[in-house]
PDB file of C-alpha atoms in Angstrom:
ATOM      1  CA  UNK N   1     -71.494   0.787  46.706  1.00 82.00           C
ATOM      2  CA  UNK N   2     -68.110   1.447  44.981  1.00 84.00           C
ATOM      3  CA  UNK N   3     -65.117   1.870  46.630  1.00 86.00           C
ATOM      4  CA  UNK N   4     -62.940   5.114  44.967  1.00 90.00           C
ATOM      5  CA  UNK N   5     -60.080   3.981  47.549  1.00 84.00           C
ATOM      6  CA  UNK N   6     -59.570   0.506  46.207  1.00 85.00           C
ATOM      7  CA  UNK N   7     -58.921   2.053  42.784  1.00 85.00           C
ATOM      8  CA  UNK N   8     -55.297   2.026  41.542  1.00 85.00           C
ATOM      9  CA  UNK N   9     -53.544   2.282  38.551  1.00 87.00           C
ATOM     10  CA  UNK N  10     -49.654   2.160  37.868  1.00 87.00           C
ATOM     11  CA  UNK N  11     -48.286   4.855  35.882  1.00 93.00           C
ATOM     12  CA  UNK N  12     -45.199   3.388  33.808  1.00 90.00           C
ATOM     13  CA  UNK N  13     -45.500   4.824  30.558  1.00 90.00           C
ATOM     14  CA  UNK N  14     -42.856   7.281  30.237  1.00 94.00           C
ATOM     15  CA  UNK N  15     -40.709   9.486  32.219  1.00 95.00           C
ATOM     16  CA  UNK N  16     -39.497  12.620  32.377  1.00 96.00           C
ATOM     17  CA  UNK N  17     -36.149  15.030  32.938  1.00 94.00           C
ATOM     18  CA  UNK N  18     -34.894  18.125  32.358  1.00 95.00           C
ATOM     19  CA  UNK N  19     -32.833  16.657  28.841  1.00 93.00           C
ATOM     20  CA  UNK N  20     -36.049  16.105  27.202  1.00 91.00           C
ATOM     21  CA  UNK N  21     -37.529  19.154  27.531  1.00 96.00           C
ATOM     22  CA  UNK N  22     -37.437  22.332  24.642  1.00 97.00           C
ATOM     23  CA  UNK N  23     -36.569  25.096  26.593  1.00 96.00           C
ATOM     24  CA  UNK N  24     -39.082  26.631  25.291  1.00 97.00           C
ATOM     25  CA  UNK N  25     -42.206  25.962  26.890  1.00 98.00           C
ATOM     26  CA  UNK N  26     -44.723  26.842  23.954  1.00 98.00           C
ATOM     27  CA  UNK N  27     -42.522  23.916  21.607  1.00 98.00           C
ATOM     28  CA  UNK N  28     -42.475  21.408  24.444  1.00 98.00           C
ATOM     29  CA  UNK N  29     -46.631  22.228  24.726  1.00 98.00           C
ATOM     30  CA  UNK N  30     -46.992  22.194  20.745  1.00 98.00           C
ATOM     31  CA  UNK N  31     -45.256  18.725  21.290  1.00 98.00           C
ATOM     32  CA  UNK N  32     -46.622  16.623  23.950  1.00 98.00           C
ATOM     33  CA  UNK N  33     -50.124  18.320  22.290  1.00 98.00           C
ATOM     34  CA  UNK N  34     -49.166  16.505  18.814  1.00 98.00           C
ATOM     35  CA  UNK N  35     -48.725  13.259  20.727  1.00 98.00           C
ATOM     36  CA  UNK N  36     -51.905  13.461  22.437  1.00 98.00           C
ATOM     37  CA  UNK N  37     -53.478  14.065  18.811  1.00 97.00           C
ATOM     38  CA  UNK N  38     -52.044  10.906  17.328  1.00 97.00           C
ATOM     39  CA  UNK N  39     -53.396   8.921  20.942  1.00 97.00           C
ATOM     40  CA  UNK N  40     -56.618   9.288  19.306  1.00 96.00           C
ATOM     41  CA  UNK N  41     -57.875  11.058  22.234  1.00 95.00           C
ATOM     42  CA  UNK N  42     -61.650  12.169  21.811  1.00 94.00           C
ATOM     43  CA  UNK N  43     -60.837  15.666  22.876  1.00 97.00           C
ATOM     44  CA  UNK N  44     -57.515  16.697  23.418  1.00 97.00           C
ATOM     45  CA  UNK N  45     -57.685  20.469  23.641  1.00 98.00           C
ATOM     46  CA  UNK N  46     -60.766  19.899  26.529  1.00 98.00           C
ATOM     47  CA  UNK N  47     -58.969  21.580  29.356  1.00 98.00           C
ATOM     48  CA  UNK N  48     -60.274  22.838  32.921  1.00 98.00           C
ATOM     49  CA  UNK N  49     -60.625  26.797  33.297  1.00 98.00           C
ATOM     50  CA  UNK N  50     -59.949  27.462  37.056  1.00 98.00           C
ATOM     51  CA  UNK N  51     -61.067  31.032  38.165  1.00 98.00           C
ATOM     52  CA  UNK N  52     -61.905  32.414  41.461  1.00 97.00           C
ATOM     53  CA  UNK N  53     -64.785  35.235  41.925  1.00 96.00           C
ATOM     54  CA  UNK N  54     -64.539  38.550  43.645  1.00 94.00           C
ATOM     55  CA  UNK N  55     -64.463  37.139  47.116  1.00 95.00           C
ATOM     56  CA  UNK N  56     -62.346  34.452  46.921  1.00 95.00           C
ATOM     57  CA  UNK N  57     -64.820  31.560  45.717  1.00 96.00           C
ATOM     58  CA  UNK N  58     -63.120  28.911  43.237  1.00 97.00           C
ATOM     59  CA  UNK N  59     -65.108  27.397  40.619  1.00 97.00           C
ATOM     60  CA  UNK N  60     -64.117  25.209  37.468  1.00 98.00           C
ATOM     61  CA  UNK N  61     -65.387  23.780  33.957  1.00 98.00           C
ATOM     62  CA  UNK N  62     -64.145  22.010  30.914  1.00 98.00           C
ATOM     63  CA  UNK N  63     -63.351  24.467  27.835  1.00 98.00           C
ATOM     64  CA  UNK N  64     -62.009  23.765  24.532  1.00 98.00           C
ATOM     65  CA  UNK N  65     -58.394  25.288  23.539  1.00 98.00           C
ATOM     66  CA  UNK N  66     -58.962  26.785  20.069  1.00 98.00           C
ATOM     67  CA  UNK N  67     -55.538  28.516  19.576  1.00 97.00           C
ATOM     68  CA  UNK N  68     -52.376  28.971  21.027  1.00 97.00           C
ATOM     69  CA  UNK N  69     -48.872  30.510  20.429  1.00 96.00           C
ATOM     70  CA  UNK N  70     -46.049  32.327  22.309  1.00 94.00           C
ATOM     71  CA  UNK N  71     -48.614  35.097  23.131  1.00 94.00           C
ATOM     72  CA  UNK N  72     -50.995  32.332  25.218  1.00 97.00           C
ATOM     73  CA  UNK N  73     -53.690  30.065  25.054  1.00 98.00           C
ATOM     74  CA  UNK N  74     -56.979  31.112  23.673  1.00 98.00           C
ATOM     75  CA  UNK N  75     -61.051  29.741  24.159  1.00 98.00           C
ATOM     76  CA  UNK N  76     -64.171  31.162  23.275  1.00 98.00           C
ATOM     77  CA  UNK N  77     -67.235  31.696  25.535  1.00 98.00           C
ATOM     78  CA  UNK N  78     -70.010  33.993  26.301  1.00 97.00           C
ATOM     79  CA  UNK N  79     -68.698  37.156  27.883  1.00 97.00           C
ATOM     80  CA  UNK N  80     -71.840  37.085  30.375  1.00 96.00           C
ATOM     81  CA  UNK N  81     -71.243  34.386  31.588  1.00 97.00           C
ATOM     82  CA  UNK N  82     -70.035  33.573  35.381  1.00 97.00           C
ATOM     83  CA  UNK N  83     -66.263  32.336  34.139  1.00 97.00           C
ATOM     84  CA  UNK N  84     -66.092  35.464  32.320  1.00 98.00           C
ATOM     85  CA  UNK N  85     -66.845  37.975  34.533  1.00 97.00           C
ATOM     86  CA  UNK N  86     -64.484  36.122  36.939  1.00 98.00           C
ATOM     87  CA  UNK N  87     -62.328  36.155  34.476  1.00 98.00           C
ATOM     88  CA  UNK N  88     -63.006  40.157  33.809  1.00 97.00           C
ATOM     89  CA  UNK N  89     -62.728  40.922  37.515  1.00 97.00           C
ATOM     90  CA  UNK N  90     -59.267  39.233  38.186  1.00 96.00           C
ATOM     91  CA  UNK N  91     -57.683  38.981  35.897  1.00 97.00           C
ATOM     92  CA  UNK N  92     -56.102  35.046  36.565  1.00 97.00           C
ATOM     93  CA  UNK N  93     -57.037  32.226  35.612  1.00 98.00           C
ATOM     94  CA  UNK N  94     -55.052  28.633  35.313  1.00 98.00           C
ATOM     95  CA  UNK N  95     -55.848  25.701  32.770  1.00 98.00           C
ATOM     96  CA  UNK N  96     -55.061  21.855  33.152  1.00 98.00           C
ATOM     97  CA  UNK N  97     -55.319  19.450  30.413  1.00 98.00           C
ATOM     98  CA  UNK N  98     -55.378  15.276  31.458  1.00 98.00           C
ATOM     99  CA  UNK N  99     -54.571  13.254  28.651  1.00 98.00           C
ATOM    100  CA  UNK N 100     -55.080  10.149  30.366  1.00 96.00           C
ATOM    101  CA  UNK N 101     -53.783   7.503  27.777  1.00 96.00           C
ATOM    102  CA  UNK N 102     -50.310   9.336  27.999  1.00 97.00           C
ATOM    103  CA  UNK N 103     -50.377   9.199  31.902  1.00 97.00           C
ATOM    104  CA  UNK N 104     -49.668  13.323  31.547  1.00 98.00           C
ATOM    105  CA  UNK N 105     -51.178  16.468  32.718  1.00 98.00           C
ATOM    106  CA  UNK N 106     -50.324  20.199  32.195  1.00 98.00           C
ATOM    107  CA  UNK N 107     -51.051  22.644  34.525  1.00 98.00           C
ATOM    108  CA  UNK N 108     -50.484  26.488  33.249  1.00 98.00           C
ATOM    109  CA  UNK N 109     -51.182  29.798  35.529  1.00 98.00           C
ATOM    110  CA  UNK N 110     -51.553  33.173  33.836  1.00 98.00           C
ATOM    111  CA  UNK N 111     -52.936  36.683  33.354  1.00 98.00           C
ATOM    112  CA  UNK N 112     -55.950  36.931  31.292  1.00 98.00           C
ATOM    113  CA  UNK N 113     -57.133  39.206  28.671  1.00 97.00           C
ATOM    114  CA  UNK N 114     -59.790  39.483  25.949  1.00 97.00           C
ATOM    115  CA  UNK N 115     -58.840  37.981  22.678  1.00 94.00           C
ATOM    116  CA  UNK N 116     -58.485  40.214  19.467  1.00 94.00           C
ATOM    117  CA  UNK N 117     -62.462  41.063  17.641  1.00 95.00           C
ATOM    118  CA  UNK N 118     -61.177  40.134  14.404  1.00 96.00           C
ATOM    119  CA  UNK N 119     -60.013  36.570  15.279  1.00 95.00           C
ATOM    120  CA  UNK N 120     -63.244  36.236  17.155  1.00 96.00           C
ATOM    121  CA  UNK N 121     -65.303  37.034  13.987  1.00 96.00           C
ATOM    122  CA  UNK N 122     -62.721  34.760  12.014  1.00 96.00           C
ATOM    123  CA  UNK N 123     -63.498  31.699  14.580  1.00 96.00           C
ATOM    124  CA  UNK N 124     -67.212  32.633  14.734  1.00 96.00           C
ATOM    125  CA  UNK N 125     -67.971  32.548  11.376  1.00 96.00           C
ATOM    126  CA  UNK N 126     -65.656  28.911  11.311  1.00 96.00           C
ATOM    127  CA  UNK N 127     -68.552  27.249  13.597  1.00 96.00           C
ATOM    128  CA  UNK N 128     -70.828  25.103  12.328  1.00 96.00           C
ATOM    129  CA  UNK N 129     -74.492  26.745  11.989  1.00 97.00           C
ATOM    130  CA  UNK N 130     -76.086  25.379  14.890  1.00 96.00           C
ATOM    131  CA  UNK N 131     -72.946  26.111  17.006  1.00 97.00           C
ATOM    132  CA  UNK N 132     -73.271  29.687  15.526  1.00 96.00           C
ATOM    133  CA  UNK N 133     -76.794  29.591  16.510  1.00 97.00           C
ATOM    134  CA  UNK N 134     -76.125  28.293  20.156  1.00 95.00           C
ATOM    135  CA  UNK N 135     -73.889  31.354  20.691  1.00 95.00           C
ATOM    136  CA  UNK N 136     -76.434  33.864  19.943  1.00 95.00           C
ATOM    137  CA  UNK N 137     -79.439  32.425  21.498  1.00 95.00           C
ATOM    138  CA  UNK N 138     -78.249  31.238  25.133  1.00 94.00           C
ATOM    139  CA  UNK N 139     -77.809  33.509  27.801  1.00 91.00           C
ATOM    140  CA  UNK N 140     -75.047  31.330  29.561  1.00 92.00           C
ATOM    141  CA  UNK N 141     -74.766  30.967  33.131  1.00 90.00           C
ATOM    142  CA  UNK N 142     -78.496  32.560  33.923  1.00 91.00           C
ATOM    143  CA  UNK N 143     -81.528  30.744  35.223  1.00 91.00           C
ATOM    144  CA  UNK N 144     -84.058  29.762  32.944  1.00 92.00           C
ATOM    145  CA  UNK N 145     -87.502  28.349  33.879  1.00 92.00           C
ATOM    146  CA  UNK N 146     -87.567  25.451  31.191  1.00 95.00           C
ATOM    147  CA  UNK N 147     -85.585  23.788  28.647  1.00 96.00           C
ATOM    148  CA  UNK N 148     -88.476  24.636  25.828  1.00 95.00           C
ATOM    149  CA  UNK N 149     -87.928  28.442  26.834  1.00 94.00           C
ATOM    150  CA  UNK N 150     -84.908  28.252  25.001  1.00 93.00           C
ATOM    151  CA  UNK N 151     -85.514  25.850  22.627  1.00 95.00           C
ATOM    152  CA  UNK N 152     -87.985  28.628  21.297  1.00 95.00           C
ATOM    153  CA  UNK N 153     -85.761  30.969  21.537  1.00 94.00           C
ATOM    154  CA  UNK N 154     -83.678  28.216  19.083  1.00 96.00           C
ATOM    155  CA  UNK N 155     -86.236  28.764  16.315  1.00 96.00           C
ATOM    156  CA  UNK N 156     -86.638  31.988  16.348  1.00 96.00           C
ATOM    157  CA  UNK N 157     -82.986  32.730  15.955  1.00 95.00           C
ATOM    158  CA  UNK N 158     -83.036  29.796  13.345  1.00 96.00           C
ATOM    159  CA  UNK N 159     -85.987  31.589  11.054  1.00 95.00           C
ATOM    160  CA  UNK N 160     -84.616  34.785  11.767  1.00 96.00           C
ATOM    161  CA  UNK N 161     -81.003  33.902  10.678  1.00 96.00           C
ATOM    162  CA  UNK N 162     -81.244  31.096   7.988  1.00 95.00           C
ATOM    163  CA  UNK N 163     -77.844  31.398   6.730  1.00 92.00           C
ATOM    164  CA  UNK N 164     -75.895  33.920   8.047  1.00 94.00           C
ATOM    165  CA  UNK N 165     -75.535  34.476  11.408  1.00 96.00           C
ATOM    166  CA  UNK N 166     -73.443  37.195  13.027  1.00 95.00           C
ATOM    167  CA  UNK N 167     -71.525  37.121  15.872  1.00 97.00           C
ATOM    168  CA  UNK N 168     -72.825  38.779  18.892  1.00 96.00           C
ATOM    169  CA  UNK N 169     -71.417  41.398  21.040  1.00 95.00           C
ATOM    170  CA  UNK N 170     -71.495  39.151  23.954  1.00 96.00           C
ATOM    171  CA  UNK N 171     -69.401  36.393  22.707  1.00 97.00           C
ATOM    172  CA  UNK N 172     -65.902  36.332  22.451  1.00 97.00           C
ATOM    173  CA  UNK N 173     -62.561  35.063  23.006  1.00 98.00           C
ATOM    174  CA  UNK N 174     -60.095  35.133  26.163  1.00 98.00           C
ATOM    175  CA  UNK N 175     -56.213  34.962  25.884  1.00 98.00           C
ATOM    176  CA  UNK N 176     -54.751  33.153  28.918  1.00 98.00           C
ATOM    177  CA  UNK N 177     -51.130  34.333  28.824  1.00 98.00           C
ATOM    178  CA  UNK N 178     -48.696  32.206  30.932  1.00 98.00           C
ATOM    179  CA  UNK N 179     -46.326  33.090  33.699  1.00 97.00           C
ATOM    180  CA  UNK N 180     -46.231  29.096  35.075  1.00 98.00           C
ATOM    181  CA  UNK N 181     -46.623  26.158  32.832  1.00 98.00           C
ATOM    182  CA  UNK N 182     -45.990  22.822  34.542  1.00 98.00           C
ATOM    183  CA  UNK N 183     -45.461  18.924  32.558  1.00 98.00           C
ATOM    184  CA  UNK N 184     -46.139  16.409  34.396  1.00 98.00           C
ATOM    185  CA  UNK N 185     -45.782  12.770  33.644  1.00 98.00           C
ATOM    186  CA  UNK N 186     -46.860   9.687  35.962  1.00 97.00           C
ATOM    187  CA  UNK N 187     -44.036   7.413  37.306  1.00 96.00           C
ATOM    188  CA  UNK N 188     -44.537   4.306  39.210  1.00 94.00           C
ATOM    189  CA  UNK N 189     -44.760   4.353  43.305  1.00 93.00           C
ATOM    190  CA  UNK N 190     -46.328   7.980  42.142  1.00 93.00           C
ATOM    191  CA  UNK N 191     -43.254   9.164  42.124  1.00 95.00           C
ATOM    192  CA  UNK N 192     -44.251  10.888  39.087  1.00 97.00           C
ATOM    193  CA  UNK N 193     -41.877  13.562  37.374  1.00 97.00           C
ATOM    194  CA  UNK N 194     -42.295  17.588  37.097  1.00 98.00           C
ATOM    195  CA  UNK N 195     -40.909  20.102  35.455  1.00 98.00           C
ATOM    196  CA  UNK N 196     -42.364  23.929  35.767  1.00 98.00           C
ATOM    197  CA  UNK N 197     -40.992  26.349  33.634  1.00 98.00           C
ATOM    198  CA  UNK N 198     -41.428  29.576  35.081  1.00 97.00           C
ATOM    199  CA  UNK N 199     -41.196  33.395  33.855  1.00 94.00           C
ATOM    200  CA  UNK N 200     -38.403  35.315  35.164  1.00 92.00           C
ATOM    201  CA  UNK N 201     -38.225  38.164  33.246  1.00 91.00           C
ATOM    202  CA  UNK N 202     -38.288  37.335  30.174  1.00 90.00           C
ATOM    203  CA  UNK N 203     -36.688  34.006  30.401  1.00 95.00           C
ATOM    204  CA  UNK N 204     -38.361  30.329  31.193  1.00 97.00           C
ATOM    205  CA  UNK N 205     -36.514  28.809  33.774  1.00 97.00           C
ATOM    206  CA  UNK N 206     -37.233  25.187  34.651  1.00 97.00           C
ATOM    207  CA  UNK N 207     -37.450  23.480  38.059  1.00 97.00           C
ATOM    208  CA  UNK N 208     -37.788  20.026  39.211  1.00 98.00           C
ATOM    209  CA  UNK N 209     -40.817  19.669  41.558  1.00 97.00           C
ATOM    210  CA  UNK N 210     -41.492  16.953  44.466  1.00 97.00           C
ATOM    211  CA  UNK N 211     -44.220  14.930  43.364  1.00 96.00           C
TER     212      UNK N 211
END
């Protein structure tokens, strides 16, 4: 059997401090996300959604960052699903990329809200076919008795929409605005370094955390 204790790895790839930062946290994002680009990373906008449900209950899952800006950080999903009416009913959620090749993680906390229709329908129609196709036909999140249930379901939606396919009402996009983004970078005798830049106001102030 494997041991997960005996597993170590040094971290000594970079480091961090406060006079390499942009004080701006959206340009310091836009450019430790360029760097993970050119790290040939297979997915570097796969980040973990973190919600919590009405009583308290955490629960987590790998998304895909399509978009972001100073108003947040936006990913599509199915709107009945179980992250998004978590995501409905509080109003939170936070969202932590690992880009393991650069020994760095980011960790942001925010309020959530649904994305804009029209850049929905703009990203929609952007998806390849059987992505488009995928949308409309799976009722995320629910039981189903077998895997050919909705593999019918597949073809159907396949003869019915052989082309075009619209988007449907219960797909969409979510804005995670942040109030807490944090950069993290592994250091040696895990002493690793970060920074959080925090909302106060409306300024980003940064503070050193203990690792």
């Amino acid at each position: 059997m494997s041991n997960p204790s005996s597993m170590r790895i040094n971290y000594d790839k970079s480091s961090l401090d406060e006079t390499m930062v942009d004080p701006d946290p959206l340009v310091q994002f836009q450019n430790w996300f360029d760097e993970a680009l050119a790290a040939g990373l297979m997915e570097p906008n796969a980040m973990a959604l973190g919600t919590v449900d009405a009583d308290g209950n955490p629960s987590t899952r790998m998304v895909l960052l399509k978009a972001f800006d100073h108003q947040g950080f936006v990913f599509y999903t199915n709107y009945e699903s179980r992250k998004a009416i978590e995501l409905d009913q509080s109003r939170r959620a936070s969202l932590l990329f690992w880009w393991d090749k650069l020994q760095r993680q980011v960790r942001i906390e925010g309020w959530v809200a649904r994305s804009e229709p029209e850049a929905a329908d703009a990203y929609f129609a952007s998806r390849p076919y059987a992505s488009r196709i995928g949308a409309l036909v799976s009722p995320q999140s629910r039981i189903i008795k077998t895997r050919g249930e909705l593999e019918a379901t597949e073809a159907a939606a396949r003869e019915r929409y052989p082309e075009e396919v619209p988007r449907p009402a219960h797909w969409g996009g979510y804005r995670v605005v942040p109030r807490s983004i944090e950069f993290w970078q592994g250091r040696s005798s895990r002493l690793h370094d970060r920074l959080r830049y925090k909302l106060d106001g409306e300024t980003w102030r940064v503070e050193r955390l203990a690792p």
